[in-house]
Amino acid sequence: MLHSRVGRVAAVCGLLAILFALMIGFGMATPAPELGDYPDGNALAQHPDSHVGEAVQVTGSVIGTEPVEIAVEYEYTASGEYHSGTLTVTVRNVDIAVDEGESLQVYGTFGPDRTITAENSVRVPAVNYMAMYIVSALAGLWTLWRLVCGWRLNWQTGGLCRREEPLRPIQALHKRVQEVRA
């Protein structure tokens, strides 16, 4: 079946349909604390009073340190209307030092007046995100380099084929420089 173009197109369309169905299904899932899925910023912004006294888990940027306040972004749709914004939450019992701009993930009990009594918290310094993006970009470029040098596109079948002789752009460039010098 996958040896013909029609078979490959049908397989890709089938996989995309399954992916779409899974996205819709998981997108409609509600928080389930018994499964480790606690209410988050979206649930707290939508119905804050219904979560008072419940265990919650939120992540946000630290905007204040005395007391610790985090800005939790949310977005949800209710009654056909789209809502998005930032929810300011005060966190009590934070056992680690935090600075403004850092990301703070908090697990604890949601209380009145948008407070969370933390049972556990993890901070992520802002510089960690920059390092993550740089490493990810370098890994992506290296992977693209390997793909271009070791594989080619077969225009007749629309598939990737291994090159008989891998491209060696750096060696070719070095060879040309040597020829120019000679």
Backbone as JSON Lines, residues from 0, in Angstrom:
{"i":0,"aa":"M","n":[0.81,-1.19,0.0],"ca":[0.0,0.0,0.0],"c":[0.86,1.27,0.0]}
{"i":1,"aa":"L","n":[1.97,1.27,0.76],"ca":[2.8,2.47,0.85],"c":[3.79,2.57,-0.3]}
{"i":2,"aa":"H","n":[3.72,1.66,-1.26],"ca":[4.64,1.71,-2.39],"c":[4.14,2.61,-3.5]}
{"i":3,"aa":"S","n":[2.88,2.99,-3.45],"ca":[2.35,3.9,-4.46],"c":[2.11,5.27,-3.84]}
{"i":4,"aa":"R","n":[2.07,6.27,-4.7],"ca":[1.85,7.63,-4.24],"c":[0.48,7.77,-3.58]}
{"i":5,"aa":"V","n":[-0.54,7.13,-4.16],"ca":[-1.89,7.21,-3.61],"c":[-1.93,6.57,-2.21]}
{"i":6,"aa":"G","n":[-1.22,5.47,-2.03],"ca":[-1.18,4.81,-0.73],"c":[-0.52,5.67,0.32]}
{"i":7,"aa":"R","n":[0.59,6.34,-0.05],"ca":[1.26,7.21,0.9],"c":[0.39,8.4,1.27]}
{"i":8,"aa":"V","n":[-0.27,8.99,0.28],"ca":[-1.15,10.13,0.55],"c":[-2.3,9.7,1.46]}
{"i":9,"aa":"A","n":[-2.87,8.52,1.21],"ca":[-3.96,8.02,2.05],"c":[-3.47,7.78,3.48]}
{"i":10,"aa":"A","n":[-2.27,7.23,3.63],"ca":[-1.72,6.97,4.96],"c":[-1.48,8.28,5.7]}
{"i":11,"aa":"V","n":[-0.93,9.27,5.04],"ca":[-0.68,10.56,5.67],"c":[-2.0,11.22,6.07]}
{"i":12,"aa":"C","n":[-3.0,11.17,5.19],"ca":[-4.31,11.75,5.51],"c":[-4.94,11.03,6.7]}
{"i":13,"aa":"G","n":[-4.81,9.72,6.76],"ca":[-5.35,8.97,7.89],"c":[-4.67,9.35,9.2]}
{"i":14,"aa":"L","n":[-3.34,9.47,9.16],"ca":[-2.6,9.86,10.37],"c":[-2.95,11.28,10.81]}
{"i":15,"aa":"L","n":[-3.14,12.19,9.85],"ca":[-3.53,13.55,10.19],"c":[-4.93,13.58,10.81]}
{"i":16,"aa":"A","n":[-5.84,12.74,10.31],"ca":[-7.19,12.66,10.88],"c":[-7.14,12.16,12.32]}
{"i":17,"aa":"I","n":[-6.31,11.14,12.58],"ca":[-6.16,10.63,13.94],"c":[-5.56,11.71,14.85]}
{"i":18,"aa":"L","n":[-4.55,12.42,14.36],"ca":[-3.93,13.49,15.13],"c":[-4.96,14.57,15.48]}
{"i":19,"aa":"F","n":[-5.77,14.96,14.52],"ca":[-6.79,15.98,14.75],"c":[-7.79,15.5,15.8]}
{"i":20,"aa":"A","n":[-8.23,14.24,15.7],"ca":[-9.19,13.7,16.66],"c":[-8.58,13.67,18.07]}
{"i":21,"aa":"L","n":[-7.3,13.32,18.19],"ca":[-6.65,13.3,19.49],"c":[-6.5,14.71,20.06]}
{"i":22,"aa":"M","n":[-6.21,15.69,19.2],"ca":[-6.09,17.06,19.68],"c":[-7.42,17.55,20.24]}
{"i":23,"aa":"I","n":[-8.5,17.25,19.56],"ca":[-9.82,17.67,20.03],"c":[-10.15,16.94,21.33]}
{"i":24,"aa":"G","n":[-9.9,15.64,21.37],"ca":[-10.21,14.86,22.56],"c":[-9.43,15.31,23.78]}
{"i":25,"aa":"F","n":[-8.13,15.52,23.64],"ca":[-7.32,15.94,24.78],"c":[-7.56,17.41,25.11]}
{"i":26,"aa":"G","n":[-7.95,18.19,24.12],"ca":[-8.26,19.6,24.38],"c":[-9.5,19.78,25.21]}
{"i":27,"aa":"M","n":[-10.4,18.81,25.19],"ca":[-11.64,18.88,25.96],"c":[-11.5,18.24,27.34]}
{"i":28,"aa":"A","n":[-10.34,17.68,27.63],"ca":[-10.14,17.02,28.92],"c":[-10.14,18.05,30.05]}
{"i":29,"aa":"T","n":[-10.76,17.71,31.13],"ca":[-10.81,18.61,32.28],"c":[-9.76,18.17,33.3]}
{"i":30,"aa":"P","n":[-9.39,19.05,34.22],"ca":[-8.41,18.66,35.24],"c":[-8.87,17.43,36.02]}
{"i":31,"aa":"A","n":[-7.94,16.51,36.26],"ca":[-8.24,15.29,37.01],"c":[-7.12,15.07,38.03]}
{"i":32,"aa":"P","n":[-7.27,15.6,39.26],"ca":[-6.21,15.48,40.26],"c":[-5.82,14.04,40.57]}
{"i":33,"aa":"E","n":[-6.76,13.11,40.46],"ca":[-6.42,11.71,40.74],"c":[-5.43,11.15,39.72]}
{"i":34,"aa":"L","n":[-5.32,11.83,38.56],"ca":[-4.37,11.41,37.54],"c":[-3.13,12.32,37.51]}
{"i":35,"aa":"G","n":[-3.05,13.24,38.46],"ca":[-1.92,14.16,38.49],"c":[-2.12,15.37,37.61]}
{"i":36,"aa":"D","n":[-3.35,15.58,37.12],"ca":[-3.66,16.74,36.28],"c":[-4.47,17.73,37.12]}
{"i":37,"aa":"Y","n":[-3.79,18.71,37.69],"ca":[-4.42,19.65,38.61],"c":[-4.94,20.86,37.86]}
{"i":38,"aa":"P","n":[-5.91,21.58,38.45],"ca":[-6.36,22.82,37.82],"c":[-5.19,23.77,37.62]}
{"i":39,"aa":"D","n":[-5.2,24.46,36.48],"ca":[-4.1,25.37,36.14],"c":[-4.64,26.79,36.03]}
{"i":40,"aa":"G","n":[-3.86,27.66,35.43],"ca":[-4.25,29.06,35.29],"c":[-5.55,29.25,34.53]}
{"i":41,"aa":"N","n":[-5.77,28.44,33.5],"ca":[-7.01,28.55,32.72],"c":[-8.23,28.25,33.59]}
{"i":42,"aa":"A","n":[-8.15,27.18,34.37],"ca":[-9.27,26.8,35.24],"c":[-9.48,27.84,36.34]}
{"i":43,"aa":"L","n":[-8.38,28.37,36.9],"ca":[-8.51,29.36,37.97],"c":[-9.08,30.67,37.45]}
{"i":44,"aa":"A","n":[-8.75,31.06,36.24],"ca":[-9.29,32.29,35.67],"c":[-10.77,32.14,35.33]}
{"i":45,"aa":"Q","n":[-11.15,30.94,34.91],"ca":[-12.53,30.72,34.49],"c":[-13.48,30.6,35.68]}
{"i":46,"aa":"H","n":[-13.14,29.8,36.67],"ca":[-14.0,29.59,37.84],"c":[-13.15,29.58,39.12]}
{"i":47,"aa":"P","n":[-12.66,30.73,39.56],"ca":[-11.76,30.73,40.72],"c":[-12.42,30.24,42.0]}
{"i":48,"aa":"D","n":[-13.66,30.58,42.23],"ca":[-14.32,30.21,43.49],"c":[-14.53,28.71,43.62]}
{"i":49,"aa":"S","n":[-14.67,28.02,42.5],"ca":[-14.93,26.57,42.58],"c":[-13.67,25.78,42.9]}
{"i":50,"aa":"H","n":[-12.51,26.41,42.9],"ca":[-11.26,25.7,43.17],"c":[-10.66,26.05,44.53]}
{"i":51,"aa":"V","n":[-11.35,26.88,45.32],"ca":[-10.85,27.24,46.65],"c":[-10.77,25.98,47.5]}
{"i":52,"aa":"G","n":[-9.6,25.76,48.1],"ca":[-9.38,24.59,48.93],"c":[-8.86,23.38,48.18]}
{"i":53,"aa":"E","n":[-8.75,23.49,46.85],"ca":[-8.26,22.37,46.03],"c":[-6.76,22.52,45.78]}
{"i":54,"aa":"A","n":[-6.15,21.39,45.47],"ca":[-4.75,21.4,45.05],"c":[-4.7,21.91,43.61]}
{"i":55,"aa":"V","n":[-3.77,22.83,43.34],"ca":[-3.61,23.4,42.0],"c":[-2.13,23.4,41.64]}
{"i":56,"aa":"Q","n":[-1.87,23.55,40.36],"ca":[-0.5,23.67,39.88],"c":[-0.47,24.73,38.8]}
{"i":57,"aa":"V","n":[0.31,25.79,39.02],"ca":[0.4,26.89,38.07],"c":[1.86,27.24,37.83]}
{"i":58,"aa":"T","n":[2.1,27.85,36.69],"ca":[3.42,28.34,36.34],"c":[3.27,29.77,35.86]}
{"i":59,"aa":"G","n":[4.13,30.65,36.34],"ca":[4.06,32.04,35.91],"c":[5.36,32.76,36.15]}
{"i":60,"aa":"S","n":[5.42,33.98,35.68],"ca":[6.6,34.83,35.86],"c":[6.48,35.58,37.17]}
{"i":61,"aa":"V","n":[7.58,35.62,37.91],"ca":[7.59,36.33,39.18],"c":[7.53,37.83,38.9]}
{"i":62,"aa":"I","n":[6.52,38.5,39.5],"ca":[6.38,39.95,39.32],"c":[6.56,40.69,40.63]}
{"i":63,"aa":"G","n":[6.63,39.96,41.73],"ca":[6.86,40.58,43.04],"c":[7.48,39.57,43.98]}
{"i":64,"aa":"T","n":[8.32,40.07,44.9],"ca":[9.0,39.14,45.8],"c":[8.59,39.28,47.26]}
{"i":65,"aa":"E","n":[7.95,40.36,47.65],"ca":[7.51,40.55,49.04],"c":[6.09,41.06,49.06]}
{"i":66,"aa":"P","n":[5.11,40.27,49.08],"ca":[5.08,38.8,49.01],"c":[5.32,38.33,47.57]}
{"i":67,"aa":"V","n":[5.56,37.03,47.43],"ca":[5.82,36.48,46.1],"c":[4.52,36.52,45.29]}
{"i":68,"aa":"E","n":[4.6,37.17,44.15],"ca":[3.46,37.23,43.23],"c":[3.91,36.76,41.87]}
{"i":69,"aa":"I","n":[3.07,35.97,41.22],"ca":[3.38,35.5,39.87],"c":[2.25,35.89,38.93]}
{"i":70,"aa":"A","n":[2.62,36.14,37.69],"ca":[1.65,36.44,36.63],"c":[1.45,35.16,35.83]}
{"i":71,"aa":"V","n":[0.24,34.63,35.89],"ca":[-0.09,33.38,35.21],"c":[-0.93,33.72,33.99]}
{"i":72,"aa":"E","n":[-0.45,33.35,32.81],"ca":[-1.2,33.62,31.59],"c":[-2.29,32.57,31.42]}
{"i":73,"aa":"Y","n":[-3.42,33.0,30.9],"ca":[-4.53,32.07,30.67],"c":[-5.21,32.39,29.36]}
{"i":74,"aa":"E","n":[-5.88,31.38,28.83],"ca":[-6.75,31.56,27.67],"c":[-7.73,30.4,27.64]}
{"i":75,"aa":"Y","n":[-8.99,30.74,27.46],"ca":[-10.04,29.73,27.4],"c":[-11.22,30.28,26.61]}
{"i":76,"aa":"T","n":[-12.1,29.39,26.22],"ca":[-13.31,29.77,25.52],"c":[-14.5,29.33,26.37]}
{"i":77,"aa":"A","n":[-15.43,30.26,26.6],"ca":[-16.64,29.95,27.37],"c":[-17.82,30.62,26.69]}
{"i":78,"aa":"S","n":[-18.86,29.86,26.47],"ca":[-20.08,30.36,25.81],"c":[-19.78,31.0,24.47]}
{"i":79,"aa":"G","n":[-18.83,30.42,23.75],"ca":[-18.49,30.92,22.42],"c":[-17.61,32.15,22.42]}
{"i":80,"aa":"E","n":[-17.21,32.63,23.59],"ca":[-16.35,33.81,23.67],"c":[-14.95,33.41,24.11]}
{"i":81,"aa":"Y","n":[-13.96,34.02,23.47],"ca":[-12.56,33.75,23.77],"c":[-12.08,34.73,24.84]}
{"i":82,"aa":"H","n":[-11.44,34.21,25.87],"ca":[-10.9,35.03,26.96],"c":[-9.42,34.74,27.11]}
{"i":83,"aa":"S","n":[-8.62,35.78,27.27],"ca":[-7.2,35.6,27.54],"c":[-6.71,36.77,28.37]}
{"i":84,"aa":"G","n":[-5.64,36.55,29.08],"ca":[-5.09,37.6,29.9],"c":[-4.07,37.06,30.88]}
{"i":85,"aa":"T","n":[-3.86,37.82,31.93],"ca":[-2.89,37.45,32.95],"c":[-3.58,37.5,34.31]}
{"i":86,"aa":"L","n":[-3.4,36.45,35.06],"ca":[-3.96,36.31,36.39],"c":[-2.82,36.5,37.4]}
{"i":87,"aa":"T","n":[-2.97,37.45,38.31],"ca":[-1.95,37.67,39.33],"c":[-2.29,36.83,40.56]}
{"i":88,"aa":"V","n":[-1.35,35.98,40.97],"ca":[-1.56,35.07,42.09],"c":[-0.48,35.35,43.14]}
{"i":89,"aa":"T","n":[-0.91,35.45,44.39],"ca":[0.02,35.6,45.51],"c":[0.35,34.21,46.05]}
{"i":90,"aa":"V","n":[1.64,33.94,46.22],"ca":[2.07,32.62,46.67],"c":[2.67,32.74,48.07]}
{"i":91,"aa":"R","n":[2.16,31.94,48.98],"ca":[2.68,31.91,50.36],"c":[3.53,30.67,50.56]}
{"i":92,"aa":"N","n":[4.4,30.7,51.55],"ca":[5.25,29.56,51.93],"c":[6.21,29.14,50.82]}
{"i":93,"aa":"V","n":[6.72,30.07,50.06],"ca":[7.73,29.74,49.05],"c":[9.05,29.54,49.79]}
{"i":94,"aa":"D","n":[9.64,28.34,49.66],"ca":[10.83,28.0,50.43],"c":[12.14,28.23,49.67]}
{"i":95,"aa":"I","n":[12.07,28.89,48.53],"ca":[13.28,29.18,47.76],"c":[13.31,30.67,47.44]}
{"i":96,"aa":"A","n":[14.5,31.2,47.26],"ca":[14.64,32.61,46.9],"c":[14.32,32.79,45.42]}
{"i":97,"aa":"V","n":[13.51,33.78,45.11],"ca":[13.14,34.04,43.72],"c":[13.42,35.5,43.39]}
{"i":98,"aa":"D","n":[13.66,35.76,42.13],"ca":[13.88,37.11,41.63],"c":[12.83,37.42,40.59]}
{"i":99,"aa":"E","n":[12.55,38.7,40.41],"ca":[11.59,39.11,39.4],"c":[12.08,38.68,38.03]}
{"i":100,"aa":"G","n":[11.14,38.22,37.19],"ca":[11.47,37.79,35.84],"c":[11.68,36.3,35.72]}
{"i":101,"aa":"E","n":[11.94,35.63,36.85],"ca":[12.11,34.18,36.8],"c":[10.76,33.51,36.64]}
{"i":102,"aa":"S","n":[10.78,32.29,36.14],"ca":[9.57,31.5,36.03],"c":[9.46,30.64,37.29]}
{"i":103,"aa":"L","n":[8.27,30.6,37.86],"ca":[8.05,29.85,39.1],"c":[6.87,28.9,38.9]}
{"i":104,"aa":"Q","n":[7.12,27.62,39.13],"ca":[6.06,26.62,39.08],"c":[5.7,26.28,40.51]}
{"i":105,"aa":"V","n":[4.41,26.36,40.82],"ca":[3.95,26.19,42.19],"c":[2.87,25.12,42.24]}
{"i":106,"aa":"Y","n":[3.02,24.22,43.21],"ca":[1.98,23.24,43.53],"c":[1.55,23.52,44.96]}
{"i":107,"aa":"G","n":[0.24,23.69,45.16],"ca":[-0.24,23.97,46.5],"c":[-1.74,24.05,46.55]}
{"i":108,"aa":"T","n":[-2.24,24.62,47.62],"ca":[-3.69,24.73,47.84],"c":[-4.15,26.13,47.5]}
{"i":109,"aa":"F","n":[-5.18,26.21,46.65],"ca":[-5.72,27.5,46.23],"c":[-6.64,28.04,47.32]}
{"i":110,"aa":"G","n":[-6.42,29.29,47.69],"ca":[-7.23,29.91,48.73],"c":[-8.0,31.1,48.19]}
{"i":111,"aa":"P","n":[-8.75,31.74,49.07],"ca":[-9.5,32.91,48.62],"c":[-8.55,34.05,48.26]}
{"i":112,"aa":"D","n":[-9.07,35.02,47.58],"ca":[-8.29,36.19,47.15],"c":[-7.09,35.82,46.28]}
{"i":113,"aa":"R","n":[-7.24,34.76,45.5],"ca":[-6.2,34.34,44.54],"c":[-4.85,34.15,45.2]}
{"i":114,"aa":"T","n":[-4.84,33.37,46.26],"ca":[-3.59,33.02,46.94],"c":[-3.39,31.51,46.83]}
{"i":115,"aa":"I","n":[-2.14,31.12,46.8],"ca":[-1.79,29.7,46.81],"c":[-0.82,29.48,47.97]}
{"i":116,"aa":"T","n":[-1.15,28.52,48.82],"ca":[-0.23,28.12,49.88],"c":[0.62,27.0,49.31]}
{"i":117,"aa":"A","n":[1.87,27.31,49.02],"ca":[2.74,26.38,48.29],"c":[3.15,25.2,49.15]}
{"i":118,"aa":"E","n":[3.07,24.03,48.56],"ca":[3.62,22.82,49.16],"c":[4.95,22.47,48.5]}
{"i":119,"aa":"N","n":[5.07,22.88,47.24],"ca":[6.3,22.64,46.49],"c":[6.4,23.73,45.42]}
{"i":120,"aa":"S","n":[7.61,24.2,45.18],"ca":[7.8,25.21,44.14],"c":[9.16,25.0,43.49]}
{"i":121,"aa":"V","n":[9.21,25.32,42.21],"ca":[10.44,25.18,41.43],"c":[10.63,26.46,40.65]}
{"i":122,"aa":"R","n":[11.82,27.03,40.72],"ca":[12.09,28.24,39.95],"c":[12.99,27.92,38.77]}
{"i":123,"aa":"V","n":[12.78,28.65,37.69],"ca":[13.6,28.5,36.5],"c":[14.15,29.87,36.16]}
{"i":124,"aa":"P","n":[15.45,30.09,36.33],"ca":[16.02,31.4,35.98],"c":[15.79,31.73,34.51]}
{"i":125,"aa":"A","n":[15.6,33.01,34.22],"ca":[15.31,33.45,32.86],"c":[16.42,33.06,31.89]}
{"i":126,"aa":"V","n":[17.67,33.0,32.37],"ca":[18.78,32.67,31.49],"c":[18.68,31.22,30.99]}
{"i":127,"aa":"N","n":[18.02,30.35,31.73],"ca":[17.86,28.96,31.29],"c":[17.07,28.87,29.99]}
{"i":128,"aa":"Y","n":[16.1,29.75,29.81],"ca":[15.31,29.72,28.58],"c":[16.18,30.1,27.38]}
{"i":129,"aa":"M","n":[17.04,31.11,27.55],"ca":[17.91,31.51,26.44],"c":[18.85,30.37,26.08]}
{"i":130,"aa":"A","n":[19.42,29.72,27.05],"ca":[20.31,28.58,26.78],"c":[19.54,27.47,26.07]}
{"i":131,"aa":"M","n":[18.31,27.23,26.48],"ca":[17.5,26.19,25.85],"c":[17.26,26.52,24.38]}
{"i":132,"aa":"Y","n":[16.94,27.78,24.08],"ca":[16.68,28.17,22.69],"c":[17.95,28.07,21.84]}
{"i":133,"aa":"I","n":[19.08,28.47,22.4],"ca":[20.34,28.41,21.65],"c":[20.71,26.95,21.35]}
{"i":134,"aa":"V","n":[20.64,26.1,22.35],"ca":[20.98,24.69,22.15],"c":[20.01,24.04,21.16]}
{"i":135,"aa":"S","n":[18.74,24.37,21.25],"ca":[17.74,23.82,20.33],"c":[18.01,24.28,18.89]}
{"i":136,"aa":"A","n":[18.35,25.55,18.72],"ca":[18.64,26.06,17.38],"c":[19.88,25.39,16.79]}
{"i":137,"aa":"L","n":[20.92,25.23,17.61],"ca":[22.13,24.55,17.13],"c":[21.84,23.1,16.76]}
{"i":138,"aa":"A","n":[21.05,22.41,17.58],"ca":[20.7,21.02,17.28],"c":[19.87,20.94,16.0]}
{"i":139,"aa":"G","n":[18.97,21.88,15.8],"ca":[18.17,21.9,14.58],"c":[19.03,22.14,13.35]}
{"i":140,"aa":"L","n":[19.97,23.07,13.44],"ca":[20.87,23.34,12.31],"c":[21.76,22.14,12.01]}
{"i":141,"aa":"W","n":[22.26,21.49,13.05],"ca":[23.1,20.3,12.85],"c":[22.29,19.19,12.17]}
{"i":142,"aa":"T","n":[21.05,19.0,12.6],"ca":[20.2,17.98,11.99],"c":[19.92,18.31,10.53]}
{"i":143,"aa":"L","n":[19.63,19.57,10.23],"ca":[19.4,19.98,8.85],"c":[20.65,19.76,8.01]}
{"i":144,"aa":"W","n":[21.81,20.08,8.56],"ca":[23.09,19.88,7.87],"c":[23.26,18.4,7.52]}
{"i":145,"aa":"R","n":[23.02,17.54,8.5],"ca":[23.15,16.09,8.27],"c":[22.16,15.6,7.22]}
{"i":146,"aa":"L","n":[20.96,16.12,7.25],"ca":[19.93,15.73,6.28],"c":[20.33,16.13,4.87]}
{"i":147,"aa":"V","n":[20.77,17.37,4.71],"ca":[21.13,17.86,3.37],"c":[22.36,17.13,2.84]}
{"i":148,"aa":"C","n":[23.35,16.87,3.7],"ca":[24.58,16.23,3.24],"c":[24.41,14.74,2.96]}
{"i":149,"aa":"G","n":[23.53,14.05,3.67],"ca":[23.43,12.6,3.53],"c":[22.25,12.1,2.72]}
{"i":150,"aa":"W","n":[21.31,12.97,2.42],"ca":[20.11,12.53,1.72],"c":[19.79,13.47,0.57]}
{"i":151,"aa":"R","n":[19.0,12.97,-0.35],"ca":[18.55,13.78,-1.48],"c":[17.07,13.48,-1.71]}
{"i":152,"aa":"L","n":[16.4,14.4,-2.38],"ca":[14.99,14.22,-2.7],"c":[14.87,13.58,-4.07]}
{"i":153,"aa":"N","n":[14.18,12.46,-4.14],"ca":[13.9,11.8,-5.41],"c":[12.6,12.39,-5.94]}
{"i":154,"aa":"W","n":[12.71,13.2,-6.99],"ca":[11.56,13.93,-7.5],"c":[10.53,13.0,-8.15]}
{"i":155,"aa":"Q","n":[10.95,11.84,-8.62],"ca":[10.01,10.92,-9.27],"c":[9.09,10.24,-8.27]}
{"i":156,"aa":"T","n":[9.65,9.84,-7.13],"ca":[8.83,9.14,-6.13],"c":[8.37,10.06,-5.0]}
{"i":157,"aa":"G","n":[8.97,11.25,-4.9],"ca":[8.61,12.16,-3.83],"c":[9.14,11.72,-2.48]}
{"i":158,"aa":"G","n":[10.17,10.9,-2.46],"ca":[10.72,10.4,-1.21],"c":[12.18,10.81,-1.03]}
{"i":159,"aa":"L","n":[12.68,10.6,0.17],"ca":[14.08,10.85,0.46],"c":[14.89,9.59,0.18]}
{"i":160,"aa":"C","n":[16.03,9.76,-0.47],"ca":[16.93,8.64,-0.77],"c":[18.32,8.99,-0.24]}
{"i":161,"aa":"R","n":[19.0,7.96,0.24],"ca":[20.37,8.16,0.72],"c":[21.27,8.48,-0.48]}
{"i":162,"aa":"R","n":[22.15,9.47,-0.29],"ca":[23.1,9.83,-1.34],"c":[24.15,8.71,-1.47]}
{"i":163,"aa":"E","n":[24.53,8.4,-2.72],"ca":[25.58,7.4,-2.93],"c":[26.89,7.9,-2.36]}
{"i":164,"aa":"E","n":[27.19,9.17,-2.58],"ca":[28.4,9.81,-2.07],"c":[27.95,11.05,-1.29]}
{"i":165,"aa":"P","n":[28.03,11.0,0.04],"ca":[27.56,12.15,0.84],"c":[28.28,13.44,0.47]}
{"i":166,"aa":"L","n":[27.55,14.55,0.53],"ca":[28.16,15.84,0.28],"c":[29.15,16.16,1.39]}
{"i":167,"aa":"R","n":[30.24,16.75,1.02],"ca":[31.26,17.17,1.98],"c":[31.57,18.63,1.71]}
{"i":168,"aa":"P","n":[30.67,19.55,2.06],"ca":[30.86,20.96,1.72],"c":[32.12,21.57,2.31]}
{"i":169,"aa":"I","n":[32.48,21.22,3.51],"ca":[33.67,21.81,4.13],"c":[34.93,21.34,3.41]}
{"i":170,"aa":"Q","n":[34.98,20.05,3.07],"ca":[36.13,19.53,2.34],"c":[36.21,20.16,0.96]}
{"i":171,"aa":"A","n":[35.08,20.34,0.3],"ca":[35.07,20.96,-1.02],"c":[35.54,22.41,-0.94]}
{"i":172,"aa":"L","n":[35.11,23.13,0.09],"ca":[35.53,24.51,0.27],"c":[37.04,24.57,0.54]}
{"i":173,"aa":"H","n":[37.54,23.68,1.36],"ca":[38.96,23.63,1.66],"c":[39.76,23.34,0.39]}
{"i":174,"aa":"K","n":[39.25,22.45,-0.44],"ca":[39.93,22.08,-1.69],"c":[39.99,23.29,-2.63]}
{"i":175,"aa":"R","n":[38.88,24.04,-2.72],"ca":[38.86,25.22,-3.59],"c":[39.83,26.3,-3.1]}
{"i":176,"aa":"V","n":[39.9,26.48,-1.79],"ca":[40.82,27.47,-1.24],"c":[42.25,27.08,-1.6]}
{"i":177,"aa":"Q","n":[42.55,25.8,-1.5],"ca":[43.89,25.33,-1.85],"c":[44.18,25.55,-3.34]}
{"i":178,"aa":"E","n":[43.17,25.33,-4.2],"ca":[43.36,25.54,-5.65],"c":[43.61,27.01,-5.95]}
{"i":179,"aa":"V","n":[42.9,27.9,-5.26],"ca":[43.06,29.35,-5.49],"c":[44.45,29.79,-5.05]}
{"i":180,"aa":"R","n":[44.95,29.23,-3.95],"ca":[46.28,29.58,-3.46],"c":[47.39,29.08,-4.36]}
{"i":181,"aa":"A","n":[47.1,27.99,-5.07],"ca":[48.15,27.39,-5.91],"c":[48.35,28.11,-7.21]}
